[in-house]
GROMACS .gro file of C-alpha atoms in nm:
model
  491
    1UNK     CA    1   0.000   0.000   0.000
    2UNK     CA    2   0.142   0.345  -0.089
    3UNK     CA    3   0.294   0.548   0.195
    4UNK     CA    4   0.016   0.806   0.152
    5UNK     CA    5  -0.226   0.532   0.257
    6UNK     CA    6  -0.064   0.469   0.596
    7UNK     CA    7  -0.338   0.394   0.852
    8UNK     CA    8  -0.434   0.669   1.097
    9UNK     CA    9  -0.278   0.625   1.444
   10UNK     CA   10  -0.497   0.428   1.685
   11UNK     CA   11  -0.750   0.639   1.875
   12UNK     CA   12  -0.965   0.564   2.177
   13UNK     CA   13  -1.322   0.668   2.253
   14UNK     CA   14  -1.559   0.599   2.538
   15UNK     CA   15  -1.916   0.651   2.643
   16UNK     CA   16  -2.026   0.971   2.811
   17UNK     CA   17  -2.331   1.119   2.979
   18UNK     CA   18  -2.330   1.486   2.889
   19UNK     CA   19  -2.001   1.630   3.011
   20UNK     CA   20  -1.914   1.323   3.221
   21UNK     CA   21  -1.707   1.032   3.089
   22UNK     CA   22  -1.826   0.681   3.167
   23UNK     CA   23  -1.613   0.372   3.221
   24UNK     CA   24  -1.630   0.051   3.026
   25UNK     CA   25  -1.452  -0.258   2.903
   26UNK     CA   26  -1.192  -0.180   2.636
   27UNK     CA   27  -1.217  -0.354   2.299
   28UNK     CA   28  -1.032  -0.312   1.968
   29UNK     CA   29  -1.160  -0.179   1.635
   30UNK     CA   30  -0.998  -0.342   1.332
   31UNK     CA   31  -0.932  -0.213   0.980
   32UNK     CA   32  -1.168  -0.389   0.731
   33UNK     CA   33  -0.895  -0.373   0.466
   34UNK     CA   34  -0.627  -0.506   0.704
   35UNK     CA   35  -0.816  -0.703   0.972
   36UNK     CA   36  -0.496  -0.768   1.167
   37UNK     CA   37  -0.445  -0.392   1.216
   38UNK     CA   38  -0.603  -0.228   1.521
   39UNK     CA   39  -0.710   0.125   1.431
   40UNK     CA   40  -0.861   0.222   1.764
   41UNK     CA   41  -1.017   0.122   2.092
   42UNK     CA   42  -1.359   0.177   2.244
   43UNK     CA   43  -1.483   0.148   2.600
   44UNK     CA   44  -1.807  -0.051   2.600
   45UNK     CA   45  -2.077   0.077   2.834
   46UNK     CA   46  -2.273  -0.145   3.070
   47UNK     CA   47  -2.648  -0.152   3.134
   48UNK     CA   48  -2.588   0.048   3.453
   49UNK     CA   49  -2.407   0.315   3.253
   50UNK     CA   50  -2.695   0.321   3.007
   51UNK     CA   51  -2.916   0.411   3.301
   52UNK     CA   52  -2.671   0.685   3.400
   53UNK     CA   53  -2.677   0.838   3.051
   54UNK     CA   54  -3.056   0.832   3.039
   55UNK     CA   55  -3.076   0.981   3.391
   56UNK     CA   56  -2.857   1.271   3.279
   57UNK     CA   57  -3.093   1.326   2.985
   58UNK     CA   58  -3.397   1.316   3.214
   59UNK     CA   59  -3.248   1.577   3.446
   60UNK     CA   60  -3.181   1.827   3.168
   61UNK     CA   61  -3.496   1.754   2.963
   62UNK     CA   62  -3.725   2.020   3.123
   63UNK     CA   63  -3.459   2.292   3.093
   64UNK     CA   64  -3.377   2.209   2.730
   65UNK     CA   65  -3.744   2.181   2.628
   66UNK     CA   66  -3.819   2.518   2.792
   67UNK     CA   67  -3.535   2.690   2.603
   68UNK     CA   68  -3.701   2.905   2.333
   69UNK     CA   69  -3.665   2.771   1.980
   70UNK     CA   70  -3.464   3.072   1.861
   71UNK     CA   71  -3.220   3.023   2.149
   72UNK     CA   72  -3.188   2.649   2.079
   73UNK     CA   73  -3.114   2.729   1.716
   74UNK     CA   74  -2.836   2.969   1.810
   75UNK     CA   75  -2.687   2.734   2.069
   76UNK     CA   76  -2.683   2.450   1.817
   77UNK     CA   77  -2.547   2.674   1.542
   78UNK     CA   78  -2.258   2.778   1.769
   79UNK     CA   79  -2.195   2.416   1.872
   80UNK     CA   80  -2.202   2.302   1.510
   81UNK     CA   81  -1.953   2.574   1.418
   82UNK     CA   82  -1.717   2.437   1.680
   83UNK     CA   83  -1.765   2.094   1.524
   84UNK     CA   84  -1.683   2.231   1.178
   85UNK     CA   85  -1.366   2.395   1.308
   86UNK     CA   86  -1.260   2.076   1.487
   87UNK     CA   87  -1.320   1.870   1.174
   88UNK     CA   88  -1.061   2.074   0.988
   89UNK     CA   89  -0.778   1.960   1.213
   90UNK     CA   90  -0.872   1.626   1.369
   91UNK     CA   91  -0.841   1.399   1.065
   92UNK     CA   92  -1.181   1.243   1.126
   93UNK     CA   93  -1.210   1.138   0.763
   94UNK     CA   94  -0.895   0.929   0.803
   95UNK     CA   95  -1.036   0.769   1.117
   96UNK     CA   96  -1.364   0.695   0.941
   97UNK     CA   97  -1.188   0.522   0.652
   98UNK     CA   98  -0.975   0.317   0.891
   99UNK     CA   99  -1.273   0.186   1.089
  100UNK     CA  100  -1.541   0.159   0.819
  101UNK     CA  101  -1.333   0.081   0.511
  102UNK     CA  102  -1.485   0.330   0.267
  103UNK     CA  103  -1.258   0.528   0.037
  104UNK     CA  104  -1.110   0.850   0.172
  105UNK     CA  105  -1.306   1.087  -0.054
  106UNK     CA  106  -1.631   0.930   0.062
  107UNK     CA  107  -1.526   0.961   0.426
  108UNK     CA  108  -1.436   1.326   0.374
  109UNK     CA  109  -1.776   1.386   0.216
  110UNK     CA  110  -1.961   1.211   0.498
  111UNK     CA  111  -1.788   1.413   0.770
  112UNK     CA  112  -1.843   1.738   0.581
  113UNK     CA  113  -2.211   1.669   0.509
  114UNK     CA  114  -2.271   1.574   0.872
  115UNK     CA  115  -2.136   1.907   0.996
  116UNK     CA  116  -2.360   2.091   0.749
  117UNK     CA  117  -2.683   1.907   0.830
  118UNK     CA  118  -2.781   2.152   1.103
  119UNK     CA  119  -2.854   2.436   0.862
  120UNK     CA  120  -3.093   2.209   0.668
  121UNK     CA  121  -3.290   2.141   0.985
  122UNK     CA  122  -3.273   2.503   1.101
  123UNK     CA  123  -3.429   2.614   0.771
  124UNK     CA  124  -3.717   2.373   0.831
  125UNK     CA  125  -3.774   2.467   1.196
  126UNK     CA  126  -4.017   2.755   1.142
  127UNK     CA  127  -4.259   2.551   0.933
  128UNK     CA  128  -4.235   2.247   1.159
  129UNK     CA  129  -4.203   2.371   1.518
  130UNK     CA  130  -4.363   2.716   1.552
  131UNK     CA  131  -4.704   2.739   1.719
  132UNK     CA  132  -4.990   2.755   1.469
  133UNK     CA  133  -5.285   2.982   1.551
  134UNK     CA  134  -5.626   2.928   1.391
  135UNK     CA  135  -5.903   3.171   1.481
  136UNK     CA  136  -6.256   3.234   1.355
  137UNK     CA  137  -6.592   3.353   1.489
  138UNK     CA  138  -6.629   3.033   1.692
  139UNK     CA  139  -6.306   3.073   1.888
  140UNK     CA  140  -5.934   3.020   1.890
  141UNK     CA  141  -5.715   2.712   1.845
  142UNK     CA  142  -5.342   2.686   1.897
  143UNK     CA  143  -5.137   2.388   1.788
  144UNK     CA  144  -4.796   2.375   1.946
  145UNK     CA  145  -4.520   2.117   1.934
  146UNK     CA  146  -4.368   2.034   2.275
  147UNK     CA  147  -4.064   1.808   2.290
  148UNK     CA  148  -4.139   1.437   2.322
  149UNK     CA  149  -3.868   1.379   2.586
  150UNK     CA  150  -3.542   1.181   2.601
  151UNK     CA  151  -3.460   1.021   2.265
  152UNK     CA  152  -3.261   0.703   2.199
  153UNK     CA  153  -3.083   0.703   1.861
  154UNK     CA  154  -2.934   0.375   1.735
  155UNK     CA  155  -2.725   0.385   1.420
  156UNK     CA  156  -2.548   0.141   1.182
  157UNK     CA  157  -2.193   0.091   1.057
  158UNK     CA  158  -2.226   0.184   0.688
  159UNK     CA  159  -2.263   0.564   0.722
  160UNK     CA  160  -2.205   0.593   1.097
  161UNK     CA  161  -2.155   0.970   1.115
  162UNK     CA  162  -2.424   1.101   0.882
  163UNK     CA  163  -2.688   0.856   1.005
  164UNK     CA  164  -2.614   0.962   1.363
  165UNK     CA  165  -2.619   1.336   1.307
  166UNK     CA  166  -2.939   1.321   1.104
  167UNK     CA  167  -3.103   1.193   1.424
  168UNK     CA  168  -2.913   1.391   1.688
  169UNK     CA  169  -2.961   1.735   1.533
  170UNK     CA  170  -3.338   1.739   1.468
  171UNK     CA  171  -3.407   1.580   1.807
  172UNK     CA  172  -3.202   1.849   1.983
  173UNK     CA  173  -3.357   2.123   1.772
  174UNK     CA  174  -3.705   2.006   1.872
  175UNK     CA  175  -3.607   2.034   2.240
  176UNK     CA  176  -3.515   1.677   2.332
  177UNK     CA  177  -3.200   1.541   2.496
  178UNK     CA  178  -3.046   1.250   2.304
  179UNK     CA  179  -2.857   0.934   2.395
  180UNK     CA  180  -2.680   0.788   2.091
  181UNK     CA  181  -2.578   0.423   2.053
  182UNK     CA  182  -2.347   0.388   1.750
  183UNK     CA  183  -2.265   0.056   1.583
  184UNK     CA  184  -2.005  -0.134   1.791
  185UNK     CA  185  -1.764  -0.180   1.496
  186UNK     CA  186  -1.764   0.188   1.382
  187UNK     CA  187  -1.782   0.401   1.701
  188UNK     CA  188  -1.460   0.599   1.670
  189UNK     CA  189  -1.540   0.893   1.442
  190UNK     CA  190  -1.897   0.956   1.546
  191UNK     CA  191  -1.820   0.936   1.919
  192UNK     CA  192  -1.531   1.182   1.885
  193UNK     CA  193  -1.750   1.423   1.688
  194UNK     CA  194  -2.048   1.388   1.921
  195UNK     CA  195  -1.821   1.465   2.218
  196UNK     CA  196  -1.728   1.802   2.062
  197UNK     CA  197  -2.096   1.883   2.016
  198UNK     CA  198  -2.189   1.769   2.368
  199UNK     CA  199  -1.926   1.988   2.535
  200UNK     CA  200  -2.069   2.293   2.359
  201UNK     CA  201  -2.423   2.225   2.490
  202UNK     CA  202  -2.578   2.211   2.838
  203UNK     CA  203  -2.467   1.914   3.047
  204UNK     CA  204  -2.675   1.602   2.974
  205UNK     CA  205  -2.830   1.721   2.648
  206UNK     CA  206  -2.624   1.471   2.446
  207UNK     CA  207  -2.476   1.141   2.557
  208UNK     CA  208  -2.319   0.843   2.378
  209UNK     CA  209  -2.321   0.478   2.475
  210UNK     CA  210  -2.064   0.262   2.297
  211UNK     CA  211  -2.123  -0.111   2.294
  212UNK     CA  212  -2.315  -0.405   2.154
  213UNK     CA  213  -2.671  -0.524   2.144
  214UNK     CA  214  -2.706  -0.551   2.521
  215UNK     CA  215  -2.641  -0.178   2.556
  216UNK     CA  216  -2.887  -0.100   2.278
  217UNK     CA  217  -3.151  -0.321   2.441
  218UNK     CA  218  -3.104  -0.151   2.777
  219UNK     CA  219  -3.140   0.188   2.614
  220UNK     CA  220  -3.448   0.111   2.402
  221UNK     CA  221  -3.633  -0.054   2.690
  222UNK     CA  222  -3.547   0.215   2.945
  223UNK     CA  223  -3.864   0.350   3.107
  224UNK     CA  224  -3.755   0.713   3.067
  225UNK     CA  225  -3.687   0.697   2.691
  226UNK     CA  226  -3.983   0.851   2.508
  227UNK     CA  227  -3.876   0.807   2.147
  228UNK     CA  228  -3.653   0.563   1.960
  229UNK     CA  229  -3.500   0.634   1.618
  230UNK     CA  230  -3.325   0.341   1.455
  231UNK     CA  231  -3.150   0.264   1.127
  232UNK     CA  232  -3.054  -0.095   1.057
  233UNK     CA  233  -3.177  -0.433   0.942
  234UNK     CA  234  -3.539  -0.548   0.939
  235UNK     CA  235  -3.458  -0.821   1.192
  236UNK     CA  236  -3.310  -0.576   1.441
  237UNK     CA  237  -3.583  -0.325   1.362
  238UNK     CA  238  -3.845  -0.576   1.473
  239UNK     CA  239  -3.664  -0.619   1.804
  240UNK     CA  240  -3.645  -0.242   1.854
  241UNK     CA  241  -4.013  -0.204   1.763
  242UNK     CA  242  -4.117  -0.473   2.010
  243UNK     CA  243  -3.907  -0.330   2.293
  244UNK     CA  244  -4.035   0.022   2.229
  245UNK     CA  245  -4.395  -0.096   2.219
  246UNK     CA  246  -4.373  -0.218   2.577
  247UNK     CA  247  -4.339   0.142   2.693
  248UNK     CA  248  -4.570   0.289   2.425
  249UNK     CA  249  -4.277   0.490   2.287
  250UNK     CA  250  -4.274   0.682   1.963
  251UNK     CA  251  -4.063   0.504   1.700
  252UNK     CA  252  -3.900   0.596   1.370
  253UNK     CA  253  -3.745   0.304   1.182
  254UNK     CA  254  -3.539   0.302   0.862
  255UNK     CA  255  -3.487  -0.063   0.779
  256UNK     CA  256  -3.319  -0.088   0.444
  257UNK     CA  257  -3.438  -0.157   0.094
  258UNK     CA  258  -3.424  -0.370  -0.216
  259UNK     CA  259  -3.438  -0.074  -0.450
  260UNK     CA  260  -3.532  -0.140  -0.814
  261UNK     CA  261  -3.410   0.071  -1.104
  262UNK     CA  262  -3.638   0.038  -1.408
  263UNK     CA  263  -3.477   0.122  -1.740
  264UNK     CA  264  -3.759   0.174  -1.990
  265UNK     CA  265  -3.729   0.107  -2.362
  266UNK     CA  266  -3.692   0.478  -2.444
  267UNK     CA  267  -3.421   0.544  -2.181
  268UNK     CA  268  -3.111   0.744  -2.270
  269UNK     CA  269  -2.828   0.500  -2.224
  270UNK     CA  270  -2.557   0.759  -2.259
  271UNK     CA  271  -2.249   0.761  -2.038
  272UNK     CA  272  -2.399   1.007  -1.789
  273UNK     CA  273  -2.715   0.805  -1.728
  274UNK     CA  274  -2.542   0.469  -1.701
  275UNK     CA  275  -2.276   0.620  -1.473
  276UNK     CA  276  -2.549   0.742  -1.238
  277UNK     CA  277  -2.698   0.394  -1.220
  278UNK     CA  278  -2.359   0.236  -1.152
  279UNK     CA  279  -2.268   0.496  -0.889
  280UNK     CA  280  -2.598   0.438  -0.709
  281UNK     CA  281  -2.541   0.061  -0.712
  282UNK     CA  282  -2.184   0.060  -0.585
  283UNK     CA  283  -2.160   0.356  -0.346
  284UNK     CA  284  -1.995   0.242  -0.020
  285UNK     CA  285  -1.930  -0.089  -0.197
  286UNK     CA  286  -2.306  -0.136  -0.224
  287UNK     CA  287  -2.349  -0.118   0.155
  288UNK     CA  288  -2.621   0.145   0.160
  289UNK     CA  289  -2.992   0.105   0.227
  290UNK     CA  290  -3.090   0.322  -0.071
  291UNK     CA  291  -2.838   0.178  -0.316
  292UNK     CA  292  -2.979   0.022  -0.633
  293UNK     CA  293  -3.017  -0.351  -0.562
  294UNK     CA  294  -3.200  -0.468  -0.878
  295UNK     CA  295  -3.181  -0.333  -1.235
  296UNK     CA  296  -3.470  -0.409  -1.471
  297UNK     CA  297  -3.401  -0.328  -1.838
  298UNK     CA  298  -3.638  -0.357  -2.133
  299UNK     CA  299  -3.553  -0.670  -2.328
  300UNK     CA  300  -3.482  -0.472  -2.646
  301UNK     CA  301  -3.217  -0.265  -2.467
  302UNK     CA  302  -3.061  -0.509  -2.224
  303UNK     CA  303  -2.758  -0.608  -2.433
  304UNK     CA  304  -2.687  -0.242  -2.501
  305UNK     CA  305  -2.725  -0.163  -2.132
  306UNK     CA  306  -2.493  -0.443  -2.017
  307UNK     CA  307  -2.223  -0.332  -2.261
  308UNK     CA  308  -2.257   0.031  -2.147
  309UNK     CA  309  -2.253  -0.069  -1.779
  310UNK     CA  310  -1.934  -0.272  -1.824
  311UNK     CA  311  -1.768   0.016  -2.006
  312UNK     CA  312  -1.872   0.267  -1.741
  313UNK     CA  313  -1.747   0.053  -1.452
  314UNK     CA  314  -1.417  -0.042  -1.618
  315UNK     CA  315  -1.249   0.241  -1.424
  316UNK     CA  316  -1.343   0.094  -1.083
  317UNK     CA  317  -1.037   0.014  -0.875
  318UNK     CA  318  -1.090  -0.201  -0.566
  319UNK     CA  319  -0.842  -0.132  -0.290
  320UNK     CA  320  -0.782  -0.015   0.063
  321UNK     CA  321  -0.990   0.291   0.145
  322UNK     CA  322  -0.678   0.495   0.219
  323UNK     CA  323  -0.516   0.403  -0.113
  324UNK     CA  324  -0.546   0.716  -0.330
  325UNK     CA  325  -0.594   0.500  -0.641
  326UNK     CA  326  -0.891   0.311  -0.495
  327UNK     CA  327  -1.245   0.397  -0.603
  328UNK     CA  328  -1.409   0.115  -0.404
  329UNK     CA  329  -1.307  -0.010  -0.060
  330UNK     CA  330  -1.365  -0.339   0.123
  331UNK     CA  331  -1.684  -0.459   0.282
  332UNK     CA  332  -1.698  -0.362   0.645
  333UNK     CA  333  -1.680  -0.705   0.805
  334UNK     CA  334  -1.625  -1.074   0.739
  335UNK     CA  335  -1.988  -1.163   0.798
  336UNK     CA  336  -2.104  -0.921   0.529
  337UNK     CA  337  -1.845  -1.050   0.283
  338UNK     CA  338  -1.958  -1.407   0.347
  339UNK     CA  339  -2.324  -1.312   0.296
  340UNK     CA  340  -2.273  -1.128  -0.033
  341UNK     CA  341  -2.044  -1.399  -0.169
  342UNK     CA  342  -2.295  -1.667  -0.077
  343UNK     CA  343  -2.600  -1.507  -0.244
  344UNK     CA  344  -2.394  -1.443  -0.558
  345UNK     CA  345  -2.263  -1.801  -0.564
  346UNK     CA  346  -2.613  -1.941  -0.516
  347UNK     CA  347  -2.747  -1.727  -0.802
  348UNK     CA  348  -2.470  -1.848  -1.032
  349UNK     CA  349  -2.538  -2.205  -0.921
  350UNK     CA  350  -2.897  -2.150  -1.030
  351UNK     CA  351  -2.793  -2.059  -1.383
  352UNK     CA  352  -2.699  -1.689  -1.357
  353UNK     CA  353  -2.383  -1.542  -1.507
  354UNK     CA  354  -2.154  -1.313  -1.303
  355UNK     CA  355  -1.923  -1.065  -1.474
  356UNK     CA  356  -1.643  -0.905  -1.274
  357UNK     CA  357  -1.620  -0.527  -1.318
  358UNK     CA  358  -1.320  -0.297  -1.291
  359UNK     CA  359  -0.996  -0.426  -1.143
  360UNK     CA  360  -0.828  -0.496  -0.811
  361UNK     CA  361  -0.531  -0.297  -0.682
  362UNK     CA  362  -0.249  -0.460  -0.481
  363UNK     CA  363  -0.391  -0.290  -0.169
  364UNK     CA  364  -0.714  -0.489  -0.223
  365UNK     CA  365  -0.558  -0.819  -0.318
  366UNK     CA  366  -0.620  -1.156  -0.148
  367UNK     CA  367  -0.286  -1.150   0.036
  368UNK     CA  368  -0.404  -0.854   0.245
  369UNK     CA  369  -0.666  -1.061   0.426
  370UNK     CA  370  -0.911  -0.771   0.381
  371UNK     CA  371  -1.284  -0.804   0.319
  372UNK     CA  372  -1.254  -0.716  -0.049
  373UNK     CA  373  -1.494  -0.817  -0.324
  374UNK     CA  374  -1.463  -0.711  -0.686
  375UNK     CA  375  -1.798  -0.571  -0.806
  376UNK     CA  376  -2.010  -0.805  -1.015
  377UNK     CA  377  -2.295  -0.766  -1.264
  378UNK     CA  378  -2.514  -1.077  -1.255
  379UNK     CA  379  -2.724  -1.161  -1.562
  380UNK     CA  380  -2.999  -1.421  -1.588
  381UNK     CA  381  -3.065  -1.459  -1.216
  382UNK     CA  382  -3.380  -1.639  -1.110
  383UNK     CA  383  -3.635  -1.387  -0.979
  384UNK     CA  384  -3.684  -1.614  -0.677
  385UNK     CA  385  -3.313  -1.614  -0.584
  386UNK     CA  386  -3.203  -1.442  -0.265
  387UNK     CA  387  -2.985  -1.208  -0.471
  388UNK     CA  388  -3.301  -1.065  -0.631
  389UNK     CA  389  -3.551  -1.108  -0.348
  390UNK     CA  390  -3.349  -0.970  -0.055
  391UNK     CA  391  -3.106  -0.690   0.024
  392UNK     CA  392  -2.758  -0.814  -0.066
  393UNK     CA  393  -2.582  -0.504   0.075
  394UNK     CA  394  -2.268  -0.541  -0.132
  395UNK     CA  395  -2.116  -0.471  -0.476
  396UNK     CA  396  -2.311  -0.741  -0.662
  397UNK     CA  397  -2.613  -0.630  -0.864
  398UNK     CA  398  -2.850  -0.840  -1.081
  399UNK     CA  399  -2.971  -0.711  -1.419
  400UNK     CA  400  -3.302  -0.856  -1.538
  401UNK     CA  401  -3.495  -0.822  -1.865
  402UNK     CA  402  -3.862  -0.727  -1.886
  403UNK     CA  403  -4.111  -0.707  -2.171
  404UNK     CA  404  -4.397  -0.477  -2.063
  405UNK     CA  405  -4.441  -0.190  -1.820
  406UNK     CA  406  -4.720  -0.369  -1.634
  407UNK     CA  407  -4.494  -0.670  -1.590
  408UNK     CA  408  -4.197  -0.476  -1.455
  409UNK     CA  409  -4.409  -0.271  -1.215
  410UNK     CA  410  -4.552  -0.592  -1.072
  411UNK     CA  411  -4.205  -0.745  -1.038
  412UNK     CA  412  -4.058  -0.433  -0.879
  413UNK     CA  413  -4.342  -0.418  -0.626
  414UNK     CA  414  -4.330  -0.789  -0.544
  415UNK     CA  415  -4.118  -0.739  -0.235
  416UNK     CA  416  -4.153  -0.671   0.136
  417UNK     CA  417  -3.925  -0.368   0.093
  418UNK     CA  418  -4.023  -0.018  -0.016
  419UNK     CA  419  -3.749   0.238   0.044
  420UNK     CA  420  -3.649   0.389  -0.293
  421UNK     CA  421  -3.703   0.316  -0.661
  422UNK     CA  422  -3.611   0.483  -0.987
  423UNK     CA  423  -3.745   0.503  -1.342
  424UNK     CA  424  -3.519   0.585  -1.635
  425UNK     CA  425  -3.688   0.730  -1.943
  426UNK     CA  426  -3.630   0.996  -2.209
  427UNK     CA  427  -3.991   1.103  -2.148
  428UNK     CA  428  -4.004   1.262  -1.802
  429UNK     CA  429  -4.385   1.261  -1.785
  430UNK     CA  430  -4.395   0.893  -1.872
  431UNK     CA  431  -4.128   0.831  -1.607
  432UNK     CA  432  -4.345   1.005  -1.347
  433UNK     CA  433  -4.651   0.805  -1.457
  434UNK     CA  434  -4.463   0.478  -1.407
  435UNK     CA  435  -4.314   0.606  -1.081
  436UNK     CA  436  -4.661   0.667  -0.934
  437UNK     CA  437  -4.726   0.295  -0.962
  438UNK     CA  438  -4.423   0.193  -0.757
  439UNK     CA  439  -4.453   0.109  -0.389
  440UNK     CA  440  -4.167   0.305  -0.234
  441UNK     CA  441  -4.118   0.600  -0.003
  442UNK     CA  442  -3.915   0.787  -0.266
  443UNK     CA  443  -3.929   0.738  -0.642
  444UNK     CA  444  -3.680   0.916  -0.867
  445UNK     CA  445  -3.679   0.976  -1.242
  446UNK     CA  446  -3.343   0.959  -1.421
  447UNK     CA  447  -3.164   0.962  -1.085
  448UNK     CA  448  -3.151   0.744  -0.776
  449UNK     CA  449  -3.143   0.876  -0.420
  450UNK     CA  450  -2.815   1.032  -0.297
  451UNK     CA  451  -2.787   1.382  -0.447
  452UNK     CA  452  -3.149   1.354  -0.567
  453UNK     CA  453  -3.294   1.338  -0.214
  454UNK     CA  454  -3.517   1.634  -0.132
  455UNK     CA  455  -3.455   1.705   0.235
  456UNK     CA  456  -3.747   1.948   0.252
  457UNK     CA  457  -3.986   1.675   0.142
  458UNK     CA  458  -3.864   1.414   0.390
  459UNK     CA  459  -3.715   1.065   0.353
  460UNK     CA  460  -3.855   0.729   0.458
  461UNK     CA  461  -3.983   0.390   0.350
  462UNK     CA  462  -4.305   0.191   0.320
  463UNK     CA  463  -4.386  -0.171   0.397
  464UNK     CA  464  -4.096  -0.330   0.588
  465UNK     CA  465  -3.851  -0.058   0.485
  466UNK     CA  466  -3.959   0.153   0.777
  467UNK     CA  467  -4.194   0.359   0.987
  468UNK     CA  468  -4.199   0.739   0.989
  469UNK     CA  469  -3.993   1.000   0.810
  470UNK     CA  470  -3.665   1.186   0.848
  471UNK     CA  471  -3.617   1.548   0.742
  472UNK     CA  472  -3.890   1.790   0.638
  473UNK     CA  473  -4.185   1.897   0.849
  474UNK     CA  474  -4.290   1.540   0.920
  475UNK     CA  475  -3.941   1.441   1.032
  476UNK     CA  476  -3.896   1.731   1.273
  477UNK     CA  477  -4.246   1.697   1.415
  478UNK     CA  478  -4.184   1.330   1.486
  479UNK     CA  479  -3.965   1.452   1.776
  480UNK     CA  480  -4.261   1.635   1.931
  481UNK     CA  481  -4.600   1.562   2.086
  482UNK     CA  482  -4.843   1.797   1.904
  483UNK     CA  483  -5.083   1.966   2.146
  484UNK     CA  484  -5.405   2.154   2.073
  485UNK     CA  485  -5.523   2.441   2.296
  486UNK     CA  486  -5.871   2.562   2.215
  487UNK     CA  487  -6.165   2.764   2.339
  488UNK     CA  488  -6.355   2.702   2.017
  489UNK     CA  489  -6.709   2.572   2.063
  490UNK     CA  490  -7.006   2.511   1.840
  491UNK     CA  491  -7.245   2.806   1.838
   0.00000   0.00000   0.00000
């Protein structure tokens, strides 16, 4: 690996309750591209420490909720500015690459976007959180939006910083203290960043609990937690939902997707369009809930599409995330590599054909021991195969032919998932017409998620892809308990 790709020095993070550090059992975080390399250490919290973090949130909750919205906005803006300044000197993007595996440019983008999220929420605050007054000859009604109370935020390992801050910031803005539980294998960057934010806010407003499922279970089931926001798998989402239901807690769940991209017969298969499809399939080595997981192409265009897709992806270079030549890093962990390899192998065993894309750099070679997988385009997969039916969460994508629009809509909707979908057509109106028939929380035309997300409109899934929304008015209000005050009577 080039000298410029030298791993970041090992760092150590621990749990905290507001301004107070908590103890914990020390465990190592390993580099996904060099599993024998320890890149940092974390101190795992106990159930008792989970109670301490929640107690700190409970103590500060009335004070934080009573802080006027304008004052909360300014406090958070100042705290976020401190976070931005710290990000310019702390090398957090290097740490993120070393613990998650993603390429350095992606890590830099994730850290930067996370520090800029606050202004998106601040712009939405007036419409979402201000008291509404409705008055007529029959009386007056006020609808206000008090804070729901202490919030538990549980986040995954694929985008650990962004998916934490898109929960922390709106919850704080709405007047709630937050206790964050990051993924146990990627706690370094987000915990360090959250600590900077916490020190700039009143004691107890923000806490972090590092650790495994036992810590998450203790947090979600805690009697004083009033809302749970979770991003992760459907299986873990069910557990969170069940635990939260016991205390009648508000829940927002984002549980992944099996996103279809439908390439209609009239689609523009130029380099720009095909590059967008490929980028949305292989971002973070395919380990993203809204990544394209299935590509349906009209049978008259499928050979043309496959040729264009291969040409577009020829420049992919698989390697260590810190290697400046790499455009795709390893999978995050051995279990994920085993899963993706298995579903691909089973599809091929069932008659499908896998074509390797791009090339592998020495820093991503088999002698490294890293969790590397060269991206694959799989043709002719059985629609009933796990590769097509489930969320593979890796750089292996099936391409499937269809004959009619009715047929492909039915096939795209024949899933328990419903996060994102996309339609690709030279006729935008026709693309929108087809999009209206798709069962997904977000449907895009000639784009797929990522830069096409509209944060003002909100983001979320249907069916088993989730409950509730993030961003927009609906997302911010989900951190409140709307209340109506009225003297209006029938006359």
